[in-house]
């Protein structure tokens, strides 16, 4: 029995080390691939400027559009892969984080896509959560980005972020009036690279909600999706409550 336990412990250590090495490899690979993707986007844009007024071949211009779009998509995909890999790690001090400050900063950072979407953002008072500030920021950034991406095209986008606290747990709700998610798919969309309509939104990587769940579960929280009354999606996350600020 002593030998069996020793062998099992050695296997467990080897498995942990292998997982750590694989995660490290994926993290470093994503980091190094980001720079070529950035350069591809930069030089394709520069080429467009240099060719302006000199090339009127529709096929050539269409190809250039494709290169730019795919370079941008690659950058976003690598960004989300990096976020997923670090989602289970604390990125700062775990403390009672001022969620109001975090959300207002996220909305300010996303002012341009919010304006382009013509979205109205309503922010209610949020209780603090016990987490590190960078990951709380990532949570709200991903959920707001999803709400903007999956808005309805036939009505103005309206997004509300609200929260409450009960029994040492805070609950944040990101509520939109977008296209919604059928009940049978609301768990499935939390899987990596899972998108409800793969060809409908090229800006989505299918990783965002996986990052959200990975962050939340490492804080012994949970997340799920409900239908917004009147239509749309409500994403709910629960986290340990922070002390009142």
PDB file of C-alpha atoms in Angstrom:
ATOM      1  CA  UNK A   1       0.000   0.000   0.000  1.00  0.00           C
ATOM      2  CA  UNK A   2       2.902   2.343   0.807  1.00  0.00           C
ATOM      3  CA  UNK A   3       4.365   1.737  -2.639  1.00  0.00           C
ATOM      4  CA  UNK A   4       0.985   2.357  -4.315  1.00  0.00           C
ATOM      5  CA  UNK A   5       0.555   5.677  -2.487  1.00  0.00           C
ATOM      6  CA  UNK A   6       4.085   6.748  -3.382  1.00  0.00           C
ATOM      7  CA  UNK A   7       3.566   5.895  -7.043  1.00  0.00           C
ATOM      8  CA  UNK A   8       0.240   7.727  -7.087  1.00  0.00           C
ATOM      9  CA  UNK A   9       1.840  10.833  -5.614  1.00  0.00           C
ATOM     10  CA  UNK A  10       4.625  10.702  -8.197  1.00  0.00           C
ATOM     11  CA  UNK A  11       2.032  10.422 -10.969  1.00  0.00           C
ATOM     12  CA  UNK A  12       0.073  13.346  -9.529  1.00  0.00           C
ATOM     13  CA  UNK A  13       3.221  15.493  -9.367  1.00  0.00           C
ATOM     14  CA  UNK A  14       4.132  14.528 -12.924  1.00  0.00           C
ATOM     15  CA  UNK A  15       0.605  15.365 -14.108  1.00  0.00           C
ATOM     16  CA  UNK A  16       0.656  18.754 -12.370  1.00  0.00           C
ATOM     17  CA  UNK A  17       4.046  19.546 -13.858  1.00  0.00           C
ATOM     18  CA  UNK A  18       2.890  18.480 -17.320  1.00  0.00           C
ATOM     19  CA  UNK A  19      -0.227  20.650 -17.049  1.00  0.00           C
ATOM     20  CA  UNK A  20       1.820  23.622 -15.870  1.00  0.00           C
ATOM     21  CA  UNK A  21       4.283  23.208 -18.735  1.00  0.00           C
ATOM     22  CA  UNK A  22       1.461  22.904 -21.283  1.00  0.00           C
ATOM     23  CA  UNK A  23      -0.260  26.001 -19.897  1.00  0.00           C
ATOM     24  CA  UNK A  24       3.023  27.896 -19.935  1.00  0.00           C
ATOM     25  CA  UNK A  25       3.640  26.853 -23.538  1.00  0.00           C
ATOM     26  CA  UNK A  26       0.175  28.014 -24.608  1.00  0.00           C
ATOM     27  CA  UNK A  27       0.594  31.315 -22.758  1.00  0.00           C
ATOM     28  CA  UNK A  28       4.007  32.060 -24.295  1.00  0.00           C
ATOM     29  CA  UNK A  29       2.818  30.970 -27.760  1.00  0.00           C
ATOM     30  CA  UNK A  30      -0.174  33.307 -27.636  1.00  0.00           C
ATOM     31  CA  UNK A  31       2.071  36.140 -26.472  1.00  0.00           C
ATOM     32  CA  UNK A  32       4.568  35.664 -29.290  1.00  0.00           C
ATOM     33  CA  UNK A  33       1.869  35.246 -31.942  1.00  0.00           C
ATOM     34  CA  UNK A  34       0.290  38.557 -30.930  1.00  0.00           C
ATOM     35  CA  UNK A  35       3.134  40.636 -32.383  1.00  0.00           C
ATOM     36  CA  UNK A  36       2.980  39.152 -35.921  1.00  0.00           C
ATOM     37  CA  UNK A  37      -0.805  39.604 -35.861  1.00  0.00           C
ATOM     38  CA  UNK A  38      -0.393  43.238 -34.860  1.00  0.00           C
ATOM     39  CA  UNK A  39       2.163  43.839 -37.613  1.00  0.00           C
ATOM     40  CA  UNK A  40      -0.044  42.162 -40.199  1.00  0.00           C
ATOM     41  CA  UNK A  41      -2.901  44.514 -39.312  1.00  0.00           C
ATOM     42  CA  UNK A  42      -0.616  47.573 -39.262  1.00  0.00           C
ATOM     43  CA  UNK A  43       1.056  46.909 -42.611  1.00  0.00           C
ATOM     44  CA  UNK A  44      -2.178  45.985 -44.369  1.00  0.00           C
ATOM     45  CA  UNK A  45      -3.608  49.328 -43.253  1.00  0.00           C
ATOM     46  CA  UNK A  46      -0.438  51.079 -44.415  1.00  0.00           C
ATOM     47  CA  UNK A  47      -0.692  49.322 -47.776  1.00  0.00           C
ATOM     48  CA  UNK A  48      -4.280  50.508 -48.165  1.00  0.00           C
ATOM     49  CA  UNK A  49      -3.180  54.108 -47.595  1.00  0.00           C
ATOM     50  CA  UNK A  50      -0.304  53.796 -50.093  1.00  0.00           C
ATOM     51  CA  UNK A  51      -2.561  52.296 -52.757  1.00  0.00           C
ATOM     52  CA  UNK A  52      -5.369  54.813 -52.324  1.00  0.00           C
ATOM     53  CA  UNK A  53      -6.210  56.302 -55.722  1.00  0.00           C
ATOM     54  CA  UNK A  54      -3.685  54.071 -57.485  1.00  0.00           C
ATOM     55  CA  UNK A  55      -5.540  50.743 -57.499  1.00  0.00           C
ATOM     56  CA  UNK A  56      -9.175  50.394 -58.510  1.00  0.00           C
ATOM     57  CA  UNK A  57      -9.295  46.622 -58.936  1.00  0.00           C
ATOM     58  CA  UNK A  58     -12.322  45.459 -56.846  1.00  0.00           C
ATOM     59  CA  UNK A  59     -10.826  42.008 -56.305  1.00  0.00           C
ATOM     60  CA  UNK A  60      -7.556  43.463 -54.988  1.00  0.00           C
ATOM     61  CA  UNK A  61      -9.392  45.816 -52.635  1.00  0.00           C
ATOM     62  CA  UNK A  62     -11.631  42.967 -51.456  1.00  0.00           C
ATOM     63  CA  UNK A  63      -8.559  40.864 -50.724  1.00  0.00           C
ATOM     64  CA  UNK A  64      -7.057  43.703 -48.729  1.00  0.00           C
ATOM     65  CA  UNK A  65     -10.288  44.016 -46.741  1.00  0.00           C
ATOM     66  CA  UNK A  66     -10.121  40.291 -45.998  1.00  0.00           C
ATOM     67  CA  UNK A  67      -6.507  40.505 -44.791  1.00  0.00           C
ATOM     68  CA  UNK A  68      -7.327  43.392 -42.449  1.00  0.00           C
ATOM     69  CA  UNK A  69     -10.435  41.665 -41.061  1.00  0.00           C
ATOM     70  CA  UNK A  70      -8.634  38.390 -40.432  1.00  0.00           C
ATOM     71  CA  UNK A  71      -5.631  40.113 -38.850  1.00  0.00           C
ATOM     72  CA  UNK A  72      -7.941  41.916 -36.446  1.00  0.00           C
ATOM     73  CA  UNK A  73      -9.824  38.709 -35.698  1.00  0.00           C
ATOM     74  CA  UNK A  74      -6.538  36.919 -34.979  1.00  0.00           C
ATOM     75  CA  UNK A  75      -5.522  39.646 -32.530  1.00  0.00           C
ATOM     76  CA  UNK A  76      -8.846  39.394 -30.693  1.00  0.00           C
ATOM     77  CA  UNK A  77      -8.637  35.596 -30.631  1.00  0.00           C
ATOM     78  CA  UNK A  78      -5.119  35.635 -29.176  1.00  0.00           C
ATOM     79  CA  UNK A  79      -6.173  38.246 -26.612  1.00  0.00           C
ATOM     80  CA  UNK A  80      -9.033  36.030 -25.439  1.00  0.00           C
ATOM     81  CA  UNK A  81      -6.812  32.946 -25.311  1.00  0.00           C
ATOM     82  CA  UNK A  82      -4.405  34.840 -23.061  1.00  0.00           C
ATOM     83  CA  UNK A  83      -7.288  35.970 -20.858  1.00  0.00           C
ATOM     84  CA  UNK A  84      -8.558  32.392 -20.604  1.00  0.00           C
ATOM     85  CA  UNK A  85      -5.146  31.059 -19.606  1.00  0.00           C
ATOM     86  CA  UNK A  86      -4.799  33.539 -16.719  1.00  0.00           C
ATOM     87  CA  UNK A  87      -8.475  33.493 -15.722  1.00  0.00           C
ATOM     88  CA  UNK A  88      -7.803  31.139 -12.804  1.00  0.00           C
ATOM     89  CA  UNK A  89      -4.926  33.241 -11.432  1.00  0.00           C
ATOM     90  CA  UNK A  90      -5.175  36.288  -9.229  1.00  0.00           C
ATOM     91  CA  UNK A  91      -3.874  39.322 -11.121  1.00  0.00           C
ATOM     92  CA  UNK A  92      -3.676  41.587  -8.100  1.00  0.00           C
ATOM     93  CA  UNK A  93      -4.538  41.744  -4.436  1.00  0.00           C
ATOM     94  CA  UNK A  94      -7.724  39.928  -3.428  1.00  0.00           C
ATOM     95  CA  UNK A  95      -9.738  42.539  -1.575  1.00  0.00           C
ATOM     96  CA  UNK A  96     -13.104  44.270  -1.417  1.00  0.00           C
ATOM     97  CA  UNK A  97     -13.136  45.806  -4.894  1.00  0.00           C
ATOM     98  CA  UNK A  98     -15.214  48.874  -5.694  1.00  0.00           C
ATOM     99  CA  UNK A  99     -17.354  47.445  -8.509  1.00  0.00           C
ATOM    100  CA  UNK A 100     -18.833  50.871  -9.296  1.00  0.00           C
ATOM    101  CA  UNK A 101     -15.391  52.274 -10.058  1.00  0.00           C
ATOM    102  CA  UNK A 102     -14.500  49.230 -12.161  1.00  0.00           C
ATOM    103  CA  UNK A 103     -17.670  49.349 -14.244  1.00  0.00           C
ATOM    104  CA  UNK A 104     -17.452  53.077 -14.896  1.00  0.00           C
ATOM    105  CA  UNK A 105     -13.842  52.619 -16.062  1.00  0.00           C
ATOM    106  CA  UNK A 106     -14.893  49.772 -18.387  1.00  0.00           C
ATOM    107  CA  UNK A 107     -17.693  51.851 -19.900  1.00  0.00           C
ATOM    108  CA  UNK A 108     -15.273  54.725 -20.435  1.00  0.00           C
ATOM    109  CA  UNK A 109     -12.746  52.425 -22.141  1.00  0.00           C
ATOM    110  CA  UNK A 110     -15.467  51.059 -24.422  1.00  0.00           C
ATOM    111  CA  UNK A 111     -16.933  54.464 -25.281  1.00  0.00           C
ATOM    112  CA  UNK A 112     -16.216  54.090 -29.007  1.00  0.00           C
ATOM    113  CA  UNK A 113     -17.919  50.695 -29.589  1.00  0.00           C
ATOM    114  CA  UNK A 114     -20.807  51.838 -27.378  1.00  0.00           C
ATOM    115  CA  UNK A 115     -21.223  54.946 -29.533  1.00  0.00           C
ATOM    116  CA  UNK A 116     -20.950  52.941 -32.758  1.00  0.00           C
ATOM    117  CA  UNK A 117     -23.651  50.560 -31.525  1.00  0.00           C
ATOM    118  CA  UNK A 118     -25.898  53.449 -30.501  1.00  0.00           C
ATOM    119  CA  UNK A 119     -26.314  51.727 -27.148  1.00  0.00           C
ATOM    120  CA  UNK A 120     -27.719  53.202 -23.975  1.00  0.00           C
ATOM    121  CA  UNK A 121     -25.891  52.045 -20.835  1.00  0.00           C
ATOM    122  CA  UNK A 122     -27.599  52.271 -17.449  1.00  0.00           C
ATOM    123  CA  UNK A 123     -25.427  51.710 -14.377  1.00  0.00           C
ATOM    124  CA  UNK A 124     -26.967  51.108 -10.990  1.00  0.00           C
ATOM    125  CA  UNK A 125     -25.187  51.093  -7.637  1.00  0.00           C
ATOM    126  CA  UNK A 126     -23.109  47.939  -7.265  1.00  0.00           C
ATOM    127  CA  UNK A 127     -21.937  46.323  -4.031  1.00  0.00           C
ATOM    128  CA  UNK A 128     -18.226  45.442  -3.669  1.00  0.00           C
ATOM    129  CA  UNK A 129     -16.942  41.919  -4.356  1.00  0.00           C
ATOM    130  CA  UNK A 130     -14.056  40.015  -2.811  1.00  0.00           C
ATOM    131  CA  UNK A 131     -11.781  39.517  -5.822  1.00  0.00           C
ATOM    132  CA  UNK A 132      -8.788  41.122  -7.528  1.00  0.00           C
ATOM    133  CA  UNK A 133      -9.622  44.260  -9.509  1.00  0.00           C
ATOM    134  CA  UNK A 134      -8.130  43.188 -12.892  1.00  0.00           C
ATOM    135  CA  UNK A 135     -10.276  40.067 -13.118  1.00  0.00           C
ATOM    136  CA  UNK A 136     -13.427  41.914 -12.067  1.00  0.00           C
ATOM    137  CA  UNK A 137     -12.672  44.389 -14.842  1.00  0.00           C
ATOM    138  CA  UNK A 138     -12.264  41.490 -17.281  1.00  0.00           C
ATOM    139  CA  UNK A 139     -15.646  40.104 -16.240  1.00  0.00           C
ATOM    140  CA  UNK A 140     -17.519  43.313 -16.930  1.00  0.00           C
ATOM    141  CA  UNK A 141     -15.565  44.012 -20.140  1.00  0.00           C
ATOM    142  CA  UNK A 142     -16.469  40.621 -21.579  1.00  0.00           C
ATOM    143  CA  UNK A 143     -20.131  40.817 -20.608  1.00  0.00           C
ATOM    144  CA  UNK A 144     -20.541  44.351 -21.952  1.00  0.00           C
ATOM    145  CA  UNK A 145     -18.733  43.410 -25.166  1.00  0.00           C
ATOM    146  CA  UNK A 146     -21.035  40.409 -25.628  1.00  0.00           C
ATOM    147  CA  UNK A 147     -24.128  42.542 -25.065  1.00  0.00           C
ATOM    148  CA  UNK A 148     -22.954  44.985 -27.736  1.00  0.00           C
ATOM    149  CA  UNK A 149     -22.041  42.256 -30.227  1.00  0.00           C
ATOM    150  CA  UNK A 150     -25.330  40.381 -29.946  1.00  0.00           C
ATOM    151  CA  UNK A 151     -27.669  43.351 -30.051  1.00  0.00           C
ATOM    152  CA  UNK A 152     -30.783  43.377 -32.211  1.00  0.00           C
ATOM    153  CA  UNK A 153     -30.499  45.362 -35.408  1.00  0.00           C
ATOM    154  CA  UNK A 154     -34.146  46.452 -35.460  1.00  0.00           C
ATOM    155  CA  UNK A 155     -34.273  48.323 -32.143  1.00  0.00           C
ATOM    156  CA  UNK A 156     -31.969  50.579 -30.095  1.00  0.00           C
ATOM    157  CA  UNK A 157     -29.574  48.652 -27.853  1.00  0.00           C
ATOM    158  CA  UNK A 158     -30.192  49.102 -24.124  1.00  0.00           C
ATOM    159  CA  UNK A 159     -27.898  47.564 -21.519  1.00  0.00           C
ATOM    160  CA  UNK A 160     -28.309  47.769 -17.755  1.00  0.00           C
ATOM    161  CA  UNK A 161     -25.809  46.640 -15.130  1.00  0.00           C
ATOM    162  CA  UNK A 162     -27.165  46.164 -11.623  1.00  0.00           C
ATOM    163  CA  UNK A 163     -26.258  44.309  -8.460  1.00  0.00           C
ATOM    164  CA  UNK A 164     -27.349  43.259  -5.001  1.00  0.00           C
ATOM    165  CA  UNK A 165     -25.926  41.576  -1.915  1.00  0.00           C
ATOM    166  CA  UNK A 166     -27.460  38.914   0.296  1.00  0.00           C
ATOM    167  CA  UNK A 167     -25.954  36.455   2.775  1.00  0.00           C
ATOM    168  CA  UNK A 168     -22.342  37.469   2.037  1.00  0.00           C
ATOM    169  CA  UNK A 169     -22.808  36.965  -1.703  1.00  0.00           C
ATOM    170  CA  UNK A 170     -22.952  39.681  -4.346  1.00  0.00           C
ATOM    171  CA  UNK A 171     -24.922  39.169  -7.518  1.00  0.00           C
ATOM    172  CA  UNK A 172     -24.232  41.232 -10.626  1.00  0.00           C
ATOM    173  CA  UNK A 173     -26.635  41.233 -13.563  1.00  0.00           C
ATOM    174  CA  UNK A 174     -25.793  42.440 -17.072  1.00  0.00           C
ATOM    175  CA  UNK A 175     -29.142  42.857 -18.805  1.00  0.00           C
ATOM    176  CA  UNK A 176     -29.643  43.541 -22.505  1.00  0.00           C
ATOM    177  CA  UNK A 177     -32.471  43.637 -25.029  1.00  0.00           C
ATOM    178  CA  UNK A 178     -30.512  41.777 -27.688  1.00  0.00           C
ATOM    179  CA  UNK A 179     -31.178  38.650 -29.711  1.00  0.00           C
ATOM    180  CA  UNK A 180     -31.330  36.377 -26.650  1.00  0.00           C
ATOM    181  CA  UNK A 181     -30.228  32.780 -26.139  1.00  0.00           C
ATOM    182  CA  UNK A 182     -32.699  29.856 -26.248  1.00  0.00           C
ATOM    183  CA  UNK A 183     -32.929  27.982 -22.949  1.00  0.00           C
ATOM    184  CA  UNK A 184     -31.399  24.772 -24.326  1.00  0.00           C
ATOM    185  CA  UNK A 185     -28.180  26.610 -25.278  1.00  0.00           C
ATOM    186  CA  UNK A 186     -27.633  28.728 -22.148  1.00  0.00           C
ATOM    187  CA  UNK A 187     -25.232  26.241 -20.578  1.00  0.00           C
ATOM    188  CA  UNK A 188     -23.568  25.236 -23.821  1.00  0.00           C
ATOM    189  CA  UNK A 189     -22.381  28.778 -24.626  1.00  0.00           C
ATOM    190  CA  UNK A 190     -20.076  28.670 -21.583  1.00  0.00           C
ATOM    191  CA  UNK A 191     -17.906  26.082 -23.350  1.00  0.00           C
ATOM    192  CA  UNK A 192     -14.674  27.161 -25.051  1.00  0.00           C
ATOM    193  CA  UNK A 193     -15.094  28.185 -28.718  1.00  0.00           C
ATOM    194  CA  UNK A 194     -18.833  27.590 -28.516  1.00  0.00           C
ATOM    195  CA  UNK A 195     -20.945  30.111 -30.392  1.00  0.00           C
ATOM    196  CA  UNK A 196     -24.703  29.938 -30.834  1.00  0.00           C
ATOM    197  CA  UNK A 197     -24.564  31.135 -34.448  1.00  0.00           C
ATOM    198  CA  UNK A 198     -20.985  30.448 -35.705  1.00  0.00           C
ATOM    199  CA  UNK A 199     -21.296  32.503 -38.890  1.00  0.00           C
ATOM    200  CA  UNK A 200     -23.440  35.339 -37.570  1.00  0.00           C
ATOM    201  CA  UNK A 201     -20.886  37.418 -35.659  1.00  0.00           C
ATOM    202  CA  UNK A 202     -17.296  37.399 -36.830  1.00  0.00           C
ATOM    203  CA  UNK A 203     -16.217  39.603 -33.903  1.00  0.00           C
ATOM    204  CA  UNK A 204     -16.994  36.869 -31.385  1.00  0.00           C
ATOM    205  CA  UNK A 205     -14.299  34.317 -30.544  1.00  0.00           C
ATOM    206  CA  UNK A 206     -16.519  31.964 -28.553  1.00  0.00           C
ATOM    207  CA  UNK A 207     -14.210  32.211 -25.542  1.00  0.00           C
ATOM    208  CA  UNK A 208     -15.669  35.126 -23.559  1.00  0.00           C
ATOM    209  CA  UNK A 209     -18.204  33.293 -21.425  1.00  0.00           C
ATOM    210  CA  UNK A 210     -15.664  30.517 -20.795  1.00  0.00           C
ATOM    211  CA  UNK A 211     -13.360  33.158 -19.316  1.00  0.00           C
ATOM    212  CA  UNK A 212     -16.223  34.483 -17.195  1.00  0.00           C
ATOM    213  CA  UNK A 213     -16.995  31.051 -15.750  1.00  0.00           C
ATOM    214  CA  UNK A 214     -13.305  30.265 -15.175  1.00  0.00           C
ATOM    215  CA  UNK A 215     -12.839  33.490 -13.198  1.00  0.00           C
ATOM    216  CA  UNK A 216     -16.028  33.105 -11.200  1.00  0.00           C
ATOM    217  CA  UNK A 217     -15.513  29.455 -10.228  1.00  0.00           C
ATOM    218  CA  UNK A 218     -12.007  30.168  -8.896  1.00  0.00           C
ATOM    219  CA  UNK A 219     -13.699  32.555  -6.442  1.00  0.00           C
ATOM    220  CA  UNK A 220     -16.224  29.845  -5.463  1.00  0.00           C
ATOM    221  CA  UNK A 221     -18.904  31.745  -7.342  1.00  0.00           C
ATOM    222  CA  UNK A 222     -21.244  30.813 -10.144  1.00  0.00           C
ATOM    223  CA  UNK A 223     -22.704  32.242 -13.324  1.00  0.00           C
ATOM    224  CA  UNK A 224     -25.748  31.499 -15.438  1.00  0.00           C
ATOM    225  CA  UNK A 225     -28.007  33.012 -18.087  1.00  0.00           C
ATOM    226  CA  UNK A 226     -31.665  33.984 -17.963  1.00  0.00           C
ATOM    227  CA  UNK A 227     -34.026  35.578 -20.453  1.00  0.00           C
ATOM    228  CA  UNK A 228     -34.593  39.308 -20.092  1.00  0.00           C
ATOM    229  CA  UNK A 229     -38.304  40.047 -19.613  1.00  0.00           C
ATOM    230  CA  UNK A 230     -39.511  41.373 -22.950  1.00  0.00           C
ATOM    231  CA  UNK A 231     -36.624  39.732 -24.812  1.00  0.00           C
ATOM    232  CA  UNK A 232     -32.860  39.684 -24.549  1.00  0.00           C
ATOM    233  CA  UNK A 233     -30.191  38.102 -22.368  1.00  0.00           C
ATOM    234  CA  UNK A 234     -29.430  38.522 -18.676  1.00  0.00           C
ATOM    235  CA  UNK A 235     -26.062  37.167 -17.547  1.00  0.00           C
ATOM    236  CA  UNK A 236     -25.802  36.712 -13.789  1.00  0.00           C
ATOM    237  CA  UNK A 237     -22.608  36.240 -11.810  1.00  0.00           C
ATOM    238  CA  UNK A 238     -22.264  35.626  -8.083  1.00  0.00           C
ATOM    239  CA  UNK A 239     -19.112  36.271  -6.079  1.00  0.00           C
ATOM    240  CA  UNK A 240     -18.147  36.494  -2.407  1.00  0.00           C
ATOM    241  CA  UNK A 241     -19.163  39.851  -1.005  1.00  0.00           C
ATOM    242  CA  UNK A 242     -16.543  42.382  -0.025  1.00  0.00           C
ATOM    243  CA  UNK A 243     -16.811  44.506   3.092  1.00  0.00           C
ATOM    244  CA  UNK A 244     -18.848  47.685   2.614  1.00  0.00           C
ATOM    245  CA  UNK A 245     -16.717  50.468   1.183  1.00  0.00           C
TER     246      UNK A 245
END
